[in-house]
Coordinates of C-alpha atoms in Angstrom, one line a residue:
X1 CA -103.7 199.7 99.7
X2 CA -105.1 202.2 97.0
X3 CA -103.8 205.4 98.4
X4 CA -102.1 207.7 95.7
X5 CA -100.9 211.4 94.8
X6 CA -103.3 213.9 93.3
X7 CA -101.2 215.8 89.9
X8 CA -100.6 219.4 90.4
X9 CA -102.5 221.3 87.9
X10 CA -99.8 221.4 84.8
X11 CA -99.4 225.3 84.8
X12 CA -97.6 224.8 88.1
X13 CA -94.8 222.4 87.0
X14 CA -91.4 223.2 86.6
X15 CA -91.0 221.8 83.5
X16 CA -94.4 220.6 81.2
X17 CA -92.9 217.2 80.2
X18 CA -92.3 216.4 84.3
X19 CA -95.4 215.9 86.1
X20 CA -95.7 217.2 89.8
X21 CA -97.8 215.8 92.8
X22 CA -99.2 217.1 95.8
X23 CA -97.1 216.2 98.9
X24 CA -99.8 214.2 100.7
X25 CA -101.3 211.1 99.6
X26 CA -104.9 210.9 98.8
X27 CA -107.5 208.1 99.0
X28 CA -111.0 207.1 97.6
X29 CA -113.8 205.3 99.1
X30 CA -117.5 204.7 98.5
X31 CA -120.5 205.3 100.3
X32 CA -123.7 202.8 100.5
X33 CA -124.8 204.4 97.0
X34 CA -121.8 203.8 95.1
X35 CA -121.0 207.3 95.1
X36 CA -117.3 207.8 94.8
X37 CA -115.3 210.0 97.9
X38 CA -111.9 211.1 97.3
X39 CA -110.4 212.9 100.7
X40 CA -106.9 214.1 101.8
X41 CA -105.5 212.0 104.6
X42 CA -102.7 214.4 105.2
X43 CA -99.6 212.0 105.5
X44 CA -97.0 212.5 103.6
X45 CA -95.7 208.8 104.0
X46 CA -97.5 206.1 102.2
X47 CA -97.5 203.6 105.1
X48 CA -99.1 205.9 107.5
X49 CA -101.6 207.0 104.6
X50 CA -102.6 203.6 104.1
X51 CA -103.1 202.8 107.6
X52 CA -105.1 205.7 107.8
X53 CA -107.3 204.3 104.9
X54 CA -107.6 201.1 106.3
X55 CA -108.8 202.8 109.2
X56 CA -111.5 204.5 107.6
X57 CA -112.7 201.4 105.7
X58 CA -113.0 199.4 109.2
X59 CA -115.1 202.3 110.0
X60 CA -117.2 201.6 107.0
X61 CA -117.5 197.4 107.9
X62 CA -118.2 198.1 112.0
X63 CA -120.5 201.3 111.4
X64 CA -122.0 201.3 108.2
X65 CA -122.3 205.1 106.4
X66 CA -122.6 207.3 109.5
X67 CA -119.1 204.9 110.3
X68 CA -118.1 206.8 106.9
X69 CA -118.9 210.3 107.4
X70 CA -116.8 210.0 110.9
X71 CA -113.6 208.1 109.5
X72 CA -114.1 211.1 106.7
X73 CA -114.1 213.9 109.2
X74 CA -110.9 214.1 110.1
X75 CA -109.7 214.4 106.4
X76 CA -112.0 217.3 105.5
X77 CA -109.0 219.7 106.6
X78 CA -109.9 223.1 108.0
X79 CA -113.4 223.7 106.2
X80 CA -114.5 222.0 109.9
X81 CA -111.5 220.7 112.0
X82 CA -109.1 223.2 114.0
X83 CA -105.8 223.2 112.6
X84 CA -102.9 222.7 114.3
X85 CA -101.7 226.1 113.5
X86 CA -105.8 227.1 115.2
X87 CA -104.8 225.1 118.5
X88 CA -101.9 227.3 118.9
X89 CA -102.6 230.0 118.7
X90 CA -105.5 229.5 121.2
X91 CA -103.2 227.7 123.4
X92 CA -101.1 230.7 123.9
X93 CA -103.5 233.2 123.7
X94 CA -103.1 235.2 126.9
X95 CA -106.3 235.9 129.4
X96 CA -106.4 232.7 131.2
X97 CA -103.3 231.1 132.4
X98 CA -103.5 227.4 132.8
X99 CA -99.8 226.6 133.4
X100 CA -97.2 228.5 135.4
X101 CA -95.1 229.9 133.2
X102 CA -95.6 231.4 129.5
X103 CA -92.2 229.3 128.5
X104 CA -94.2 225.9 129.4
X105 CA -96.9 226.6 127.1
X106 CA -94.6 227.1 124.8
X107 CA -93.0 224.0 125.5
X108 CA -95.7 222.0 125.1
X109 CA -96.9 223.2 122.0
X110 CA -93.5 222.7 120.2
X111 CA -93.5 218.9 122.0
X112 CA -96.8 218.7 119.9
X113 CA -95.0 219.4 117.1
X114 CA -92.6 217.3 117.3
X115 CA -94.5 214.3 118.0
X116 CA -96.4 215.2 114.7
X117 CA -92.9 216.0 112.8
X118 CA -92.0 212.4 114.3
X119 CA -94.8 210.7 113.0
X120 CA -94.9 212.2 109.3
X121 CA -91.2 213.4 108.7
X122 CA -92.3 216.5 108.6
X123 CA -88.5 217.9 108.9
X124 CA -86.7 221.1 107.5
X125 CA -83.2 222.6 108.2
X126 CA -82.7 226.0 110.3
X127 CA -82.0 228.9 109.5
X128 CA -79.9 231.8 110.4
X129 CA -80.8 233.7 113.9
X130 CA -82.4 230.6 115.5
X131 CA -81.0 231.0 119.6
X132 CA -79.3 228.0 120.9
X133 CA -79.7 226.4 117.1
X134 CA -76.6 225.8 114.3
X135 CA -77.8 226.7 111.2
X136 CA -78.7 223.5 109.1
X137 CA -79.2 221.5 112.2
X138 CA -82.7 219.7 111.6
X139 CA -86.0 221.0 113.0
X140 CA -89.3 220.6 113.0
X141 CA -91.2 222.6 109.9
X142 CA -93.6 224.6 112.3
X143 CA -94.7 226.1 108.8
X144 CA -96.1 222.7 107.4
X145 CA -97.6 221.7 110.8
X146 CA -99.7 224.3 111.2
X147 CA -101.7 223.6 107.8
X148 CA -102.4 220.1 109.4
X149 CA -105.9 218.8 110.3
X150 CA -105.9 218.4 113.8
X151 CA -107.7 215.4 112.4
X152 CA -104.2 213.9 112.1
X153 CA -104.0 213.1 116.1
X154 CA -104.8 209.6 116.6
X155 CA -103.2 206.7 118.0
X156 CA -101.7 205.5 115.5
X157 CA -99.9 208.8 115.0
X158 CA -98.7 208.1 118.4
X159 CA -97.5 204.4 117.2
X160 CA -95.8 206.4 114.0
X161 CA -94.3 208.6 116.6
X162 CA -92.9 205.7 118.9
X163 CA -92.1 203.8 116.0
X164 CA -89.5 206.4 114.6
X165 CA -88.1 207.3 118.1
X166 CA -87.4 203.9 118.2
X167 CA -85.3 204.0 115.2
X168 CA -88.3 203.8 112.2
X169 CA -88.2 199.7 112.2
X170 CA -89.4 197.5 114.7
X171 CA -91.9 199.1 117.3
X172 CA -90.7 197.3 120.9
X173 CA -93.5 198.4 123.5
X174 CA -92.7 195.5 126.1
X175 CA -88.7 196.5 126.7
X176 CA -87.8 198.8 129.7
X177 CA -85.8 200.9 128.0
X178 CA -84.6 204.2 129.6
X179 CA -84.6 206.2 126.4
X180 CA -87.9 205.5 126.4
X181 CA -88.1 208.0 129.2
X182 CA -87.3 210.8 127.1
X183 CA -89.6 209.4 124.2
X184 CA -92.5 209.5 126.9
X185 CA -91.7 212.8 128.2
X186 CA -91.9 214.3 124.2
X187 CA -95.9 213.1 124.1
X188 CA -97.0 214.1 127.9
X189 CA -96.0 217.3 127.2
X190 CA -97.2 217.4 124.3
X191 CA -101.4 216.0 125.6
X192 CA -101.0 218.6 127.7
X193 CA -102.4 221.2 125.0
X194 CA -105.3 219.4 125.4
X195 CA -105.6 218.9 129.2
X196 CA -108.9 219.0 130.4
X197 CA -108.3 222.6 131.7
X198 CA -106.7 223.9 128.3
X199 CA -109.9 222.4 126.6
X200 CA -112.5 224.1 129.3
X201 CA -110.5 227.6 128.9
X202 CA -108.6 227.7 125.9
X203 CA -109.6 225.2 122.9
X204 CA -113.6 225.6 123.5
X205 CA -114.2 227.5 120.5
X206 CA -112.5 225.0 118.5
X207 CA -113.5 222.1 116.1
X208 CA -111.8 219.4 117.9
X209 CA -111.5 215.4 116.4
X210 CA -112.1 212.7 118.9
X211 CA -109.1 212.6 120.6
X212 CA -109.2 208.9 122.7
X213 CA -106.7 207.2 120.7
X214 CA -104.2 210.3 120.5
X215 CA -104.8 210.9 124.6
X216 CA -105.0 207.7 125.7
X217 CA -102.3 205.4 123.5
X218 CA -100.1 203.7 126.5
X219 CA -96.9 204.9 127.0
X220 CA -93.7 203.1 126.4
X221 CA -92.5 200.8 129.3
X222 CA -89.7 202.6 130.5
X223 CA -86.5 202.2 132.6
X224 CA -87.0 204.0 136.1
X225 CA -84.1 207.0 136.2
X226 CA -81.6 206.5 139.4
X227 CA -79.9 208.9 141.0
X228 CA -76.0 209.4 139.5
X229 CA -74.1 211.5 142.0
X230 CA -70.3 212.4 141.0
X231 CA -67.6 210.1 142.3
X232 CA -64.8 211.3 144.4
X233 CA -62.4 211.5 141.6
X234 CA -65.1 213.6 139.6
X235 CA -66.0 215.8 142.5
X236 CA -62.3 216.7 143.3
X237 CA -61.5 217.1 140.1
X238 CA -64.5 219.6 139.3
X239 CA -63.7 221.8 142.0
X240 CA -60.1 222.0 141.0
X241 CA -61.2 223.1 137.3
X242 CA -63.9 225.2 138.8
X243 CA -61.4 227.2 140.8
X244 CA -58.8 227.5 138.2
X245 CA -62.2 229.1 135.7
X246 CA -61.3 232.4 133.9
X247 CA -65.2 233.1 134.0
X248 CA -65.9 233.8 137.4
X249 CA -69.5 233.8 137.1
X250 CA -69.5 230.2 135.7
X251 CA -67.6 229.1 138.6
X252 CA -69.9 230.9 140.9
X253 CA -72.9 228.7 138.7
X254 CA -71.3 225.8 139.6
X255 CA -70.8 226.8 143.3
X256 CA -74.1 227.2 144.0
X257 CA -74.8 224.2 142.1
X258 CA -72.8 222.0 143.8
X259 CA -73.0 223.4 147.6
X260 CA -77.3 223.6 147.5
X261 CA -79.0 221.2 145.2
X262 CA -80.8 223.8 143.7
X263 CA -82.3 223.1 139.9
X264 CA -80.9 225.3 137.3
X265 CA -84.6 227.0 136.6
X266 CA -83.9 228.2 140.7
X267 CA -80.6 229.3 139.8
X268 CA -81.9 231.1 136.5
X269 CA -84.0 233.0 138.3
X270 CA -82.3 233.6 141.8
X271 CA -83.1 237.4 143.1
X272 CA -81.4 239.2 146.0
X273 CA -84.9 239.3 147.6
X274 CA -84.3 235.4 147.6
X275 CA -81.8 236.0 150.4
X276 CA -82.9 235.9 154.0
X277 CA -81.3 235.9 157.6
X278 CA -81.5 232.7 159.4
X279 CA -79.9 232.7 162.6
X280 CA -76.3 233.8 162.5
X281 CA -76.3 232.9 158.9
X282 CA -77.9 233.9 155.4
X283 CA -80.0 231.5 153.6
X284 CA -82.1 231.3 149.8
X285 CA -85.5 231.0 150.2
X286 CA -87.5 229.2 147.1
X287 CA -91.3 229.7 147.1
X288 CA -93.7 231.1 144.7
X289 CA -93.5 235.1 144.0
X290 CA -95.6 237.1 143.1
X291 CA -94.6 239.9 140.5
X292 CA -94.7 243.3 142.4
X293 CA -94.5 246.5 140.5
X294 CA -93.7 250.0 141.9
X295 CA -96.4 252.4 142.6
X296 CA -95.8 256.1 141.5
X297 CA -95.2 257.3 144.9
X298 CA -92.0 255.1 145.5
X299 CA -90.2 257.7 143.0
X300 CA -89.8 254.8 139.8
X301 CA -91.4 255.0 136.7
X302 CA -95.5 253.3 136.8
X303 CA -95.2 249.6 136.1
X304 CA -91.6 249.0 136.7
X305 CA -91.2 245.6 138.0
X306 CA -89.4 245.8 141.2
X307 CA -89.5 242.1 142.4
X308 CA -89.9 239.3 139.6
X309 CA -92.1 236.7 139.9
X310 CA -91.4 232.9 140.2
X311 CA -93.2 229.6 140.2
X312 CA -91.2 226.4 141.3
X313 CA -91.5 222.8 140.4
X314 CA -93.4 221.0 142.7
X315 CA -95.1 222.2 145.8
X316 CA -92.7 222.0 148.7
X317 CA -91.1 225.4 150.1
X318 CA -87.8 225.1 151.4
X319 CA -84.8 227.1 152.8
X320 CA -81.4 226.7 151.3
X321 CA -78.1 227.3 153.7
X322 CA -75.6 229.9 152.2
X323 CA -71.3 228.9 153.1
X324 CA -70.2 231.5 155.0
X325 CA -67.8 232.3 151.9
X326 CA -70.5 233.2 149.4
X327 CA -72.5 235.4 151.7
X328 CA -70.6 238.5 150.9
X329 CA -70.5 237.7 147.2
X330 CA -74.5 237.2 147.2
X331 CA -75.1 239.8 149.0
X332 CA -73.1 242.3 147.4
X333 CA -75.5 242.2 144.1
X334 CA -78.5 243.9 143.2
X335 CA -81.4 241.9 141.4
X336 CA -80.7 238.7 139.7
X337 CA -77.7 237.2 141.9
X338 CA -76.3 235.0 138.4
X339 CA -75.2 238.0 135.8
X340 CA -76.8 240.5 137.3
X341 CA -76.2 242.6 134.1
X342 CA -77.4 240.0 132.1
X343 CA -80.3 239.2 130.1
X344 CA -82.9 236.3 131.0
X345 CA -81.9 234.4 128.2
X346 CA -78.4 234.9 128.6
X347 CA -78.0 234.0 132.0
X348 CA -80.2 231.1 131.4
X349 CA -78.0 230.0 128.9
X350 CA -75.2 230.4 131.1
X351 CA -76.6 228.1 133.7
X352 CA -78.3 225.5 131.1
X353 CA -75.8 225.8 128.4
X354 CA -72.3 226.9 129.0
X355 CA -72.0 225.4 132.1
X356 CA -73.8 222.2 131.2
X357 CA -71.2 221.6 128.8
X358 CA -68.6 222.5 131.0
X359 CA -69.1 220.0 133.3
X360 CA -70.1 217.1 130.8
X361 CA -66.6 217.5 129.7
X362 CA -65.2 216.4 132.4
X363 CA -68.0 214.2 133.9
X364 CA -68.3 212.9 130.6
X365 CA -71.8 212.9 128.4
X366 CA -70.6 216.0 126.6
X367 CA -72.9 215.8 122.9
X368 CA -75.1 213.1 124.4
X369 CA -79.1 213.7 126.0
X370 CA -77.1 213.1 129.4
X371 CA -77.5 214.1 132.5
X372 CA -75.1 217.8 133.9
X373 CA -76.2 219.9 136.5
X374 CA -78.7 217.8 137.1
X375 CA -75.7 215.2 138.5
X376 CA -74.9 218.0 140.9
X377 CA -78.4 217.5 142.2
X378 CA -78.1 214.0 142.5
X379 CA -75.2 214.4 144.3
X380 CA -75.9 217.3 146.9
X381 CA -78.9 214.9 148.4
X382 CA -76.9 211.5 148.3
X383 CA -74.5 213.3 149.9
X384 CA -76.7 214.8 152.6
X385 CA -79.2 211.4 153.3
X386 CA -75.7 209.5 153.6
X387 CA -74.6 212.5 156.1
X388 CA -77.1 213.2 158.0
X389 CA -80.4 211.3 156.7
X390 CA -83.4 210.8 154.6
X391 CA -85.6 214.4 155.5
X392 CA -81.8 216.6 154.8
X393 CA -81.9 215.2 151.6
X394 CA -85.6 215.7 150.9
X395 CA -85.4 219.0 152.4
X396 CA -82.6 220.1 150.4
X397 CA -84.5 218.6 147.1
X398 CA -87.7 220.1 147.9
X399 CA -90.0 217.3 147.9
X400 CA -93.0 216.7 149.2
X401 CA -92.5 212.8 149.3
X402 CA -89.7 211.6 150.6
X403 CA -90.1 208.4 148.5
X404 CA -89.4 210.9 145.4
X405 CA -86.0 211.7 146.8
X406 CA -84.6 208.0 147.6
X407 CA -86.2 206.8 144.0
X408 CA -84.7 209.3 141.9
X409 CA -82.3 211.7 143.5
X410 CA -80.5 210.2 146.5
X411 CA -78.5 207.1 146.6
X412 CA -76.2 205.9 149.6
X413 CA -73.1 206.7 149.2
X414 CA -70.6 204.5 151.4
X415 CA -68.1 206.9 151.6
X416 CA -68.6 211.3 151.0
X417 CA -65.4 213.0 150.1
X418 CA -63.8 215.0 152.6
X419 CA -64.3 218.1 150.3
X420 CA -68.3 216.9 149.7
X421 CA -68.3 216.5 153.2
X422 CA -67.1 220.3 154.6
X423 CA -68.2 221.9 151.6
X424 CA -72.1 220.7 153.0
X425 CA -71.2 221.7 156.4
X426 CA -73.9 223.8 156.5
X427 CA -76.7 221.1 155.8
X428 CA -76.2 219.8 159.6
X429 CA -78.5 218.9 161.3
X430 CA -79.6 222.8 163.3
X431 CA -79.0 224.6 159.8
X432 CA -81.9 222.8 158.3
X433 CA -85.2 225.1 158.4
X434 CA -88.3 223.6 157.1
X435 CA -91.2 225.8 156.1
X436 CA -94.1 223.5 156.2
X437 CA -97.2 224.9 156.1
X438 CA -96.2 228.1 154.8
X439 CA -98.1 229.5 151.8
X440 CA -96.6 230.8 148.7
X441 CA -96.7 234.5 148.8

């Protein structure tokens, strides 16, 4: 391996009699005339620089000079490659949306980076004013990532990636693991940015390597996830502590929670004009919505968004039975029925957060990548397919398979606690409305 560090011109030292190098590591090949080529191969870690040289000289053996000029292309930087900085920005450019919400573009792109941080250590610490982030915990350095080739996405950048997820020693891709769940998740979101659709409408003015090894690198083997409801003990004793809370809207978070199945993105974004008559009783409808704004005439300002607009996971629209004891609460509040005075990132972190944490500590997982509410789920449908059968449970999960509710969500449960049991009264059969067939509106 001949890869090396180019010296930093000596005016920009520290100190005249210490030599300083460029971060990345450099390497030199030669083309059918003997002519010398020196090119960056952007890694700042030796091993994965020298891989990527070995790379480029296999390229040489199997395809001669034209073999050259295409292992070299990645390396040329931005004078012909998008950058990753290039990629998003056009990625979130608005004018076409390709995914439903602005947040999961978002999400992808920094799942990009992180695969890439990953890969090449490319770490810092944060800093101050970072939401949701202690200062000094380690990040990502967006700033560094952005100056990268996009050259740099291969498979064995994926292998770098798996390698140090794995612990940075021995790469295991035959063990189902289930961390390797999570590990997975990281790069699908991450290939997303360059989904067929984000490539047709959003990188097509873009330089763009080849992109087979980085797209199509098999994923890890990993451990199916199984549904975890609450025990009886658990159950009982969350209620108790829920009903004993100071913070009433945190208790009503995890009433809602706990008596509908609902996800917490539902929950984060639950409106009064959610809430509809059904029968005798009240009940939350969750579809897609479209944004309405009021029109001058209606006496608001031009613009104003009246109803907010949502897009659910999945496909299947579904109505959620209200207890007769939180009808008057719901429906007592104006717009968004969690902290109606609240900001969207607030109340989101009051769902995802605060009361995430709050259960974890006494379900247990609290610091861990563990499931919370998410338990809650789990337990709302094992609870309802051991009550009253498979389609309550997928109804009250919103799926369109019921296969995806017994393989991940619902479990049989050989005995529900009284309390599960009358708190879920409402999920009887009668009380159950499906809306199949309905179009999002």
């Amino acid at each position: 391996m001949s890869v090396f560090k180019l010296r930093r011109p000596k005016s920009q030292w520290a100190s005249a009699e210490v030599p300083e190098f460029y971060e990345t590591y450099y390497m030199k090949l030669h083309g059918p005339d003997g002519k010398q080529v020196l090119r960056n191969t952007h890694a700042t870690d030796k091993a994965l620089a020298g891989k990527i040289e070995a790379a480029a000289r296999r390229k040489i053996r199997e395809e001669s000079w034209q073999g050259l000029l295409d292992a070299l292309e990645p390396t040329k930087a931005r004078r012909t490659l998008a950058t990753l900085g290039d990629i998003e920005t056009a990625y979130l450019l608005e004018g076409v949306q390709i995914v439903k919400q602005d947040k999961a573009a978002r999400d992808n792109v920094a799942s990009l980076f992180r695969v890439v941080a990953w890969a090449q250590g490319l770490w810092t610490a944060a800093g101050e004013g970072m939401k949701g982030i202690k200062p000094g915990t380690r990040v990502h350095d967006a700033a560094r990532i952005r100056k990268l080739s996009s050259g740099v996405l291969t498979g064995e950048l994926v292998r770098a990636y798996f390698r140090e997820r794995q612990g940075g020693k021995e790469l295991d891709v035959s063990s189902r693991k289930a961390e390797n769940r999570s590990i997975n998740s990281t790069l699908n979101h991450a290939r997303q940015v360059f989904s067929k659709r984000a490539r047709a409408y959003k990188l097509g003015k873009l330089q763009l390597p080849d992109l087979d090894g980085f797209m199509q690198e098999p994923m890890l083997p990993a451990a199916e996830s199984e549904a975890q409801p609450l025990t009886g003990p658990e159950w009982d004793a969350m209620v108790k502590a829920a009903g004993k809370l100071a913070d009433r809207e945190l208790a009503l978070v995890n009433q809602l929670l706990r008596v509908t199945g609902m996800r917490s993105a539902e929950l984060v974004a639950l409106h009064e004009s959610w809430l509809v008559q059904e029968g005798k009783g009240w009940a939350i409808e969750i579809r897609d919505r479209k944004e309405k704004r009021a029109k001058p005439e209606e006496g608001e300002k031009e613009g104003k968004v009246l109803l907010p607009g949502f897009s659910q996971k999945g496909v299947k629209n579904r109505k959620v039975p209200v207890p007769v004891d939180l009808v008057a609460t719901l429906r007592s509040r104006k717009g968004f029925l969690i902290g109606p005075k609240m900001t969207m990132t607030d109340r989101s972190d009051l769902v995802n957060r605060t009361h995430n944490a709050w259960l974890k500590g006494m379900i247990g997982g609290l610091g861990e990548k563990t499931q919370g509410n998410h338990r809650l789920r789990d337990t709302v449908c094992s609870a309802l397919w051991s009550l009253y059968g498979p389609s309550t449970a997928q109804e009250a999960a919103g799926h369109v398979d019921p296969k995806t509710t017994s393989k991940h969500y619902a479990k049989r449960m050989a005995t529900v606690p009284a309390g599960m049991v009358k708190e879920l009264e409402p999920w009887a059969p009668g009380n159950v409305v499906p809306m199949r067939g309905r179009k999002a509106g």
